[in-house]
Amino acid sequence: MADVKNPKVLATPVNIIVGSHVWVEDPDEAWIDGQVTKITGKDAQIQTTNGKTVTEKLSKIYPKDLEAPPGGVDDMTKLSYLHEPGVLQNLKTRYELNEIYTYTGNILIAINPFQRLPHIYDSHMMQQYKGAPFGELSPHVFAVADVAYRAMINESKSNSILVSGESGAGKTETTKMLMRYLAFLGGRVATEGRTVEQQVLESNPVLEAFGNAKTVRNNNSSRFGKFVEIQFDKHGRISGAAIRTYLLERSRVCQVSDPERNYHCFYLLCAAPAEEVEKYKLGKPQSYHYLNQSRCYELVGVSDAHDYLATRRAMDIVGISEKEQEAIFRVVAAILHLGNIVFAKGKEVDSSVPKDDQAKFHLNTTAELLMCDVKALEDALCKRVMVTPEEVIKRSLDPQSATVSRDGLAKTLYSRLFDWLVDKINNSIGQDPNSNFLIGVLDIYGFESFKANSFEQFCINFTNEKLQQHFNQHVFKMEQEEYTKEKINWSYIEFVDNQDVLDLIEKKPGGIVALLDEACMFPKSTHETFANKLYQTFKNHKRFIKPKLSRTDFTIAHYAGDVLYQSDQFLDKNKDYVVPEHQDLLGVSKCPFVAGLFPPLPEETSKSSKFSSIGSRFKLQLQQLMETLNSTEPHYIRCVKPNNQLKPAIFENQNIMQQLRCGGVLEAIRISMAGYPTRKPFFEFINRFGLLCPEALEGNYDEKAACQKILEKAGLEGFQVGLTKIFLRAGQMAELDARRAEVLSSAAKTIQRRIRTHISRRRFLAVRKASVDIQSICRGVLACKFYQNMRRQAAALKIQKHIKRHQARVAYQKLHISALVLQTGLRAMAARREFRSMNLNKNATLLQAWWLCRRAVVYYKKLTRSCIVTQTRWRGRVARRELRKLKMAARETGALKEAKDKLEKNVEELTWRLQLEKRLRTDLEEAKAQEVMKLQNTMQEMQKIIEETNALLAKERETAKKAIEEAPPVIQEKEVLVEDTKKVESLTEEVESLKASLETEKLRADEAEGKYKELQESSEEKRKKLEETEKKVQQLADSMRGLEEKLANIESENKVLRQQAVSIAPNKFLSGRSRSILQRGSESGHLEARAAIPDLHSPSLNLREPAEVEEKPQKSLNEKQQENQELLIRCIAQHLGFAGNRPIAACIIYKCLLQWRSFEVERTSVFDRIIQTIGNAIETQDNNDILAYWLSNASTLLLLLQRTLKASGAAGMTPQRRRSSSATLFGRMTQFPWSATSGVDSLRQVEAKYPALLFKQQLTAYVEKIYGMIRDNLKKEISPLLGLCIQAPRTSRASLVKGASRSVANTAGQQALIAHWQGIVKSLGNFLNTLKANYVPPFLVRKVFTQIFSFINVQLFNSLLLRRECCSFSNGEYVKAGLAELEHWCYKATDEYAGSAWDELKHIRQAIGFLVIHQKPKKTLDEISHDLCPVLSIQQLYRISTMYWDDKYGTHSVSPDVIANMRVLMTEDSNNAVSNSFLLDDDSSIPFSVDDISKSMEQIDIADIEPPPLIRENIGFSFLLPRSD
């Protein structure tokens, strides 16, 4: 296998020409883009985008892909140029859009955002990635966990996820997310207490407190490797877990460099509550040697006191007792005190003693905390025991050796404590010995290279070399699988390998680890002798380098770069054996916990193992880890830290490149470069390079053949054509792009030539046209002048002609006018004379008439007066005669009586006359009013007469004119009297005044009429408002009355339920299903939980049915009743169909229950049997037809019960009936044979007992259940189609550009595009027809389709936001066409069944509208958020805007200013967890209640329902037969 050190050498020379856009190395930015301006030999001059001009060799520059998507690609294998600058630019582009995850094949690269992004880790996102194919959705850590879990389930093989990266890259957080998602997928359903995954996650704070520390690059760096084994049972549920740790950095306990910190637990204990600090005799961190070596004691934004309490709580959670916690922190405090024991020279030679009282205080405190003897502790630190065959010798240690002994004890104590914590956590979590397979999550340190690199960095880098080899083999395996899948020849491909580095480190014998162990075994060995041994052994090894200026350092050329190691402390740090004095001292500690950390070693073990090294132990652990990884299917996550400031939105190119090298990403690129780094699907390849071979597109070739034609014409060799892709060798893509650029350049030159020709010809034509125009203008001017002269001559002639004519006309007109004036004067004179003559005649006639009238009146008055005088005198004479007669009669006796009677008559007559006069006076007043009316009428008639007179006068004038004209010229003048003229004038004035008064009255009448109309309009409006108010009042009264009745029913129902529940044991008449529904009803508020608790002291327990007296007759009646019930159950179990739009089964059940009075009995089993029948019918049914049938029946029966049943004892209800002797169902049925029928017609109210009310609630539950089953069945049916509807199917470019067949291809393509949408529409239509055929109430149909369209909206919208390939312009057009199909379906379904379903698609409609709108960069944020997409949140708009790409016209998304404003708004809302979620939630609740069904359904007439044949002939069901009136 070939091994290439420099990744840039692998690239074959590419065709770089002047004008090419390339990448060139930059010391500040790693890589910078520019354009080639000049090529000289093997050098190229490049103008960079930052304004610099650089010269670089052609072999060190890389082509830039100008057609790369503006938002980058989610999988870097899709890059046209797979090289370092292309990878770096793609990661940077995506990071700027907050896209922190990117694939490289099946490797996930995760860049730490250094900010909260809760919207990409919530439960909605987990649900989206659950079961989704890898690569279908946007890159995510959940996708890696999901593919590992699916592979484990499907292939029954363990999997592992390897998380790597340097400190601060986010490895720990990524591991947490992986475990969260695996817990989401495989969390056990029934556990007591905390689940395994919870315990694993809850153990993190404990391990972080004791295993994490602040480093230069990370405030919470894991200083140990962790492999979490999550174990699963055969059902794929988590059954156990275990945590394996590797190489805790023990040296950090004693040695800390500035500005790092020691392990967190030391600082947490110093910040503990005061009583804790006093108990352990602690002070501030600055006073302890193990902590004050660095000046960093606190972390910004972190409270050690708060974290201490959190750690104690975490210890409680993972099962560490209070006593054990106290012992743990005693050990931690003892280590701090141990570090402050300082030694000085003793009295003896090479001896040491505690330096001062402060050192003795810390020595005593340490012994007190460890519960050991002070003197023994001092001896263990300052002396060593040497055992010889002859005797036991105690040797004193000098102060330096004593200090080393002290630090060794501290490191041993801490490492034993950490191992105990890990074992305790594993025991607490619990491992499953019967686990079938596991998923391991490896969170391990990344490659490290500092200024000073010691033994820890050597082991860490050794681990990464081992993992890198595993990674390389995995990547090469994936490459092989890809090549095998595409069936191409790959046998000659080699890949880089780092086996030589691993041999250098671990080979036996002769490896660095073996030489180190060998040196540690010799007491006289030093780091200098060890280094010399290395120099001699590996002087010719290409991976081992000896520095020139050092005698103890050495350099190893790792895969990620050269690392210089200082071997000063290699020997000390490699020694792992426990000092026997320390073992003996702490093994007999009075503290059981401390003694447990140092168990006695077996005698044979202590004799045989005289030496133990960390390197060998670590090598063994690493070997075990690799065996575990090799037995699993690996998945890789590479975590990257974008900057060292640990701040968001900062992308440091150099830092990123170094991490990509250390993480092996560039190694993966090298492997790809060794094979076929460029892979293009056929349609993309044809779309990009089809112009290199136009005949391949015009001919009748398929895509594969067309691609081969293009490559053959290009003359490339070494490429491979797979089943769906073209595989190109390194550099071939650039060569094709160069040829494509040449073709495009040639085409551009041709276009320029044509355009220049066109411009020149247009200029020539313009000049020619201008000259012709000038000539035309000159000729026109001459012609105009000639024409003007001719015009002047013609005008002069016309003027002369018209002047002469005018003069003659004026003379004629004068003569004509004079003649007319003369004639007019003469005619007027004659007319005036005639008028005066006629006026005189008329006036004379009037005077004569008046005079004759006056004379007749005077004569009449004289005659009348004479008649009256004559009559008076005659009557006086007659009266005198009568008087004489009366006087004579008075003298007689009877004369007085007659006179009296006569007087009485006269009195009566006078009284009558008085009343008559009064009546006449009243009549006179009425007559006056009538006279006034008559006068008004007369005035109007006079006005008409005047008008007629004026008309006659005008007519007479005309007649007079004619007469004057015809009369002789000589007329005699007569004098005219003026008296009549004056009267006429006075009458005329009076008429004018009457006219004026009439006009005034008219005006008043008009004003009054206007006011009357206004009053009438206002009164009409007030009347309408009053009517509306009355209607509203009536509606409010009705609703109030209904609410009062409903409240009374509910109160009475609850009352009855409580009374009945205490008197009837539920097990006797309730099935398990009934009890569960009763319990559910109580939770929802219909029943109270305490209603099911029987009252043993209730008097109802002593009640007995009166029918028990007649035991034998009652038995036969009960048997008959049971037979009828059995027959009814068998009948309704069949499909009875519908009568019109009424379900027969529901109507039959209701009629029977009402006839048998089942609603009014205390105990019955008929309800349970009906419910059981319905349950059996729908239990295992996926047939929507049967479900719709029972939904129709159940909802109809529920409606009848809702309108019929009322709880007994409700307010305003009739008193309860007294029970008769025949109280059984059958007895009452026979007693009132037709009462039920009459009640059905009117739906009379029935006082319901407990079983009936319970039956109603059970029926409600089944209506909801059947509704949910139908809805979910439709969701299952359309879900597969929705996944195909969100992305338009790819159409071959070659098939769409074939000349004559283009229209046919487009038609076929359109048909293929909407096929999936038509499948959804077909499913919806079939579903609607099924519901219609079973007469499901339209209200429920509307609810179903509203929720289905909401489901479609959620699925399409979430898929759109999670898949970048869907956020394109052409895909928006495709989805828009599909939504039009749904809209057309809603229109055909009508509002009766579709309802507001179309409005539920508002999110996807607005999102698609945004995708297909043009000129997005010109849109402001206000226009987008308020006009285009008012429903979408800022997070959703930001997601769509950043993921959008135009694959049709190449346009851009919204402007950068709009993106920046969106980021500001999202930052302001970052504290709101709800607003951060851009995914929608599917609502699976039941969107209606019983009252909604009751209000929405019409009244049902069940009187004329024909019973089914099974019960029609049975006399017990004769009441079901329709009866004529």
Short mmCIF file of C-alpha atoms in Angstrom, two decimals, residues 1052-1176:
data_model
loop_
_atom_site.label_atom_id
_atom_site.label_comp_id
_atom_site.label_asym_id
_atom_site.label_seq_id
_atom_site.Cartn_x
_atom_site.Cartn_y
_atom_site.Cartn_z
CA SER A 1052 -78.46 15.18 38.45
CA GLU A 1053 -76.42 12.74 36.37
CA ASN A 1054 -73.51 13.02 38.77
CA LYS A 1055 -75.88 12.68 41.69
CA VAL A 1056 -77.43 9.55 40.23
CA LEU A 1057 -74.04 8.14 39.35
CA ARG A 1058 -72.84 8.63 42.92
CA GLN A 1059 -75.97 7.07 44.36
CA GLN A 1060 -75.89 4.14 41.95
CA ALA A 1061 -72.16 3.53 42.23
CA VAL A 1062 -72.42 2.98 45.97
CA SER A 1063 -75.27 0.52 45.61
CA ILE A 1064 -73.99 -1.62 42.72
CA ALA A 1065 -70.67 -3.46 42.62
CA PRO A 1066 -69.06 -2.56 39.28
CA ASN A 1067 -67.66 -6.05 38.74
CA LYS A 1068 -71.18 -7.51 38.49
CA PHE A 1069 -72.35 -5.61 35.47
CA LEU A 1070 -69.32 -3.74 34.08
CA SER A 1071 -66.75 -5.33 31.85
CA GLY A 1072 -63.13 -4.36 32.07
CA ARG A 1073 -63.55 -2.07 29.09
CA SER A 1074 -66.49 -0.32 30.75
CA ARG A 1075 -64.56 0.29 33.90
CA SER A 1076 -61.64 1.72 31.96
CA ILE A 1077 -63.93 4.06 30.09
CA LEU A 1078 -65.62 5.06 33.34
CA GLN A 1079 -62.22 5.85 34.75
CA ARG A 1080 -61.35 7.86 31.65
CA GLY A 1081 -64.59 9.71 31.90
CA SER A 1082 -63.90 10.59 35.48
CA GLU A 1083 -60.57 12.02 34.48
CA SER A 1084 -62.16 14.16 31.81
CA GLY A 1085 -64.65 15.70 34.18
CA HIS A 1086 -67.81 13.76 33.33
CA LEU A 1087 -67.54 11.55 36.41
CA GLU A 1088 -65.79 12.04 39.68
CA ALA A 1089 -63.36 9.45 40.87
CA ARG A 1090 -65.05 9.11 44.17
CA ALA A 1091 -68.28 8.11 42.46
CA ALA A 1092 -66.88 4.62 42.02
CA ILE A 1093 -66.30 4.12 45.77
CA PRO A 1094 -69.23 2.28 47.33
CA ASP A 1095 -70.77 3.45 50.58
CA LEU A 1096 -71.27 0.36 52.68
CA HIS A 1097 -73.76 2.17 54.91
CA SER A 1098 -75.97 3.31 52.06
CA PRO A 1099 -79.60 2.22 52.44
CA SER A 1100 -79.65 1.34 48.75
CA LEU A 1101 -77.70 -1.81 49.58
CA ASN A 1102 -80.78 -3.14 51.34
CA LEU A 1103 -83.16 -2.43 48.48
CA ARG A 1104 -84.66 -5.35 46.63
CA GLU A 1105 -86.67 -5.48 43.47
CA PRO A 1106 -90.40 -6.06 44.02
CA ALA A 1107 -90.17 -8.76 41.37
CA GLU A 1108 -88.36 -11.01 43.82
CA VAL A 1109 -91.72 -11.75 45.44
CA GLU A 1110 -92.93 -13.41 42.30
CA GLU A 1111 -89.83 -15.53 41.77
CA LYS A 1112 -91.08 -18.20 39.40
CA PRO A 1113 -93.11 -16.01 36.97
CA GLN A 1114 -90.26 -13.53 36.98
CA LYS A 1115 -87.81 -16.25 35.93
CA SER A 1116 -89.72 -16.96 32.75
CA LEU A 1117 -89.96 -13.27 31.97
CA ASN A 1118 -86.21 -12.85 32.44
CA GLU A 1119 -85.58 -15.79 30.11
CA LYS A 1120 -87.78 -14.19 27.47
CA GLN A 1121 -85.97 -10.92 27.97
CA GLN A 1122 -82.58 -12.61 27.56
CA GLU A 1123 -83.77 -14.25 24.34
CA ASN A 1124 -84.85 -10.91 22.92
CA GLN A 1125 -81.58 -9.30 23.90
CA GLU A 1126 -79.62 -12.17 22.35
CA LEU A 1127 -81.60 -11.83 19.14
CA LEU A 1128 -80.97 -8.08 19.07
CA ILE A 1129 -77.23 -8.59 19.54
CA ARG A 1130 -77.09 -11.18 16.74
CA CYS A 1131 -79.05 -8.80 14.53
CA ILE A 1132 -76.86 -5.73 15.01
CA ALA A 1133 -73.70 -7.82 14.56
CA GLN A 1134 -74.72 -8.06 10.90
CA HIS A 1135 -74.34 -5.25 8.37
CA LEU A 1136 -77.91 -3.88 8.35
CA GLY A 1137 -77.27 -1.01 5.95
CA PHE A 1138 -79.15 2.27 5.83
CA ALA A 1139 -82.69 3.50 5.35
CA GLY A 1140 -82.22 6.65 3.36
CA ASN A 1141 -79.42 8.34 5.27
CA ARG A 1142 -80.34 6.76 8.62
CA PRO A 1143 -78.31 3.82 9.98
CA ILE A 1144 -80.73 0.97 10.69
CA ALA A 1145 -78.69 -0.61 13.49
CA ALA A 1146 -78.60 2.59 15.57
CA CYS A 1147 -82.32 3.17 15.11
CA ILE A 1148 -83.19 -0.44 16.02
CA ILE A 1149 -81.00 -0.36 19.14
CA TYR A 1150 -82.53 2.92 20.24
CA LYS A 1151 -86.12 1.74 19.67
CA CYS A 1152 -85.53 -1.49 21.57
CA LEU A 1153 -83.84 0.20 24.51
CA LEU A 1154 -86.58 2.79 24.69
CA GLN A 1155 -89.36 0.18 24.40
CA TRP A 1156 -87.78 -2.06 27.05
CA ARG A 1157 -87.16 0.99 29.24
CA SER A 1158 -83.56 -0.06 29.67
CA PHE A 1159 -82.62 3.52 30.38
CA GLU A 1160 -84.70 3.53 33.55
CA VAL A 1161 -83.53 0.35 35.26
CA GLU A 1162 -80.94 0.01 37.97
CA ARG A 1163 -79.25 -3.08 36.55
CA THR A 1164 -78.99 -4.52 33.04
CA SER A 1165 -76.39 -6.21 30.88
CA VAL A 1166 -77.74 -5.16 27.50
CA PHE A 1167 -75.55 -2.06 27.38
CA ASP A 1168 -72.39 -4.03 27.98
CA ARG A 1169 -73.33 -6.50 25.28
CA ILE A 1170 -73.96 -3.73 22.75
CA ILE A 1171 -70.64 -2.10 23.59
CA GLN A 1172 -68.89 -5.47 23.34
CA THR A 1173 -70.45 -6.07 19.92
CA ILE A 1174 -69.17 -2.74 18.66
CA GLY A 1175 -65.74 -3.41 20.15
CA ASN A 1176 -65.51 -6.84 18.52
#
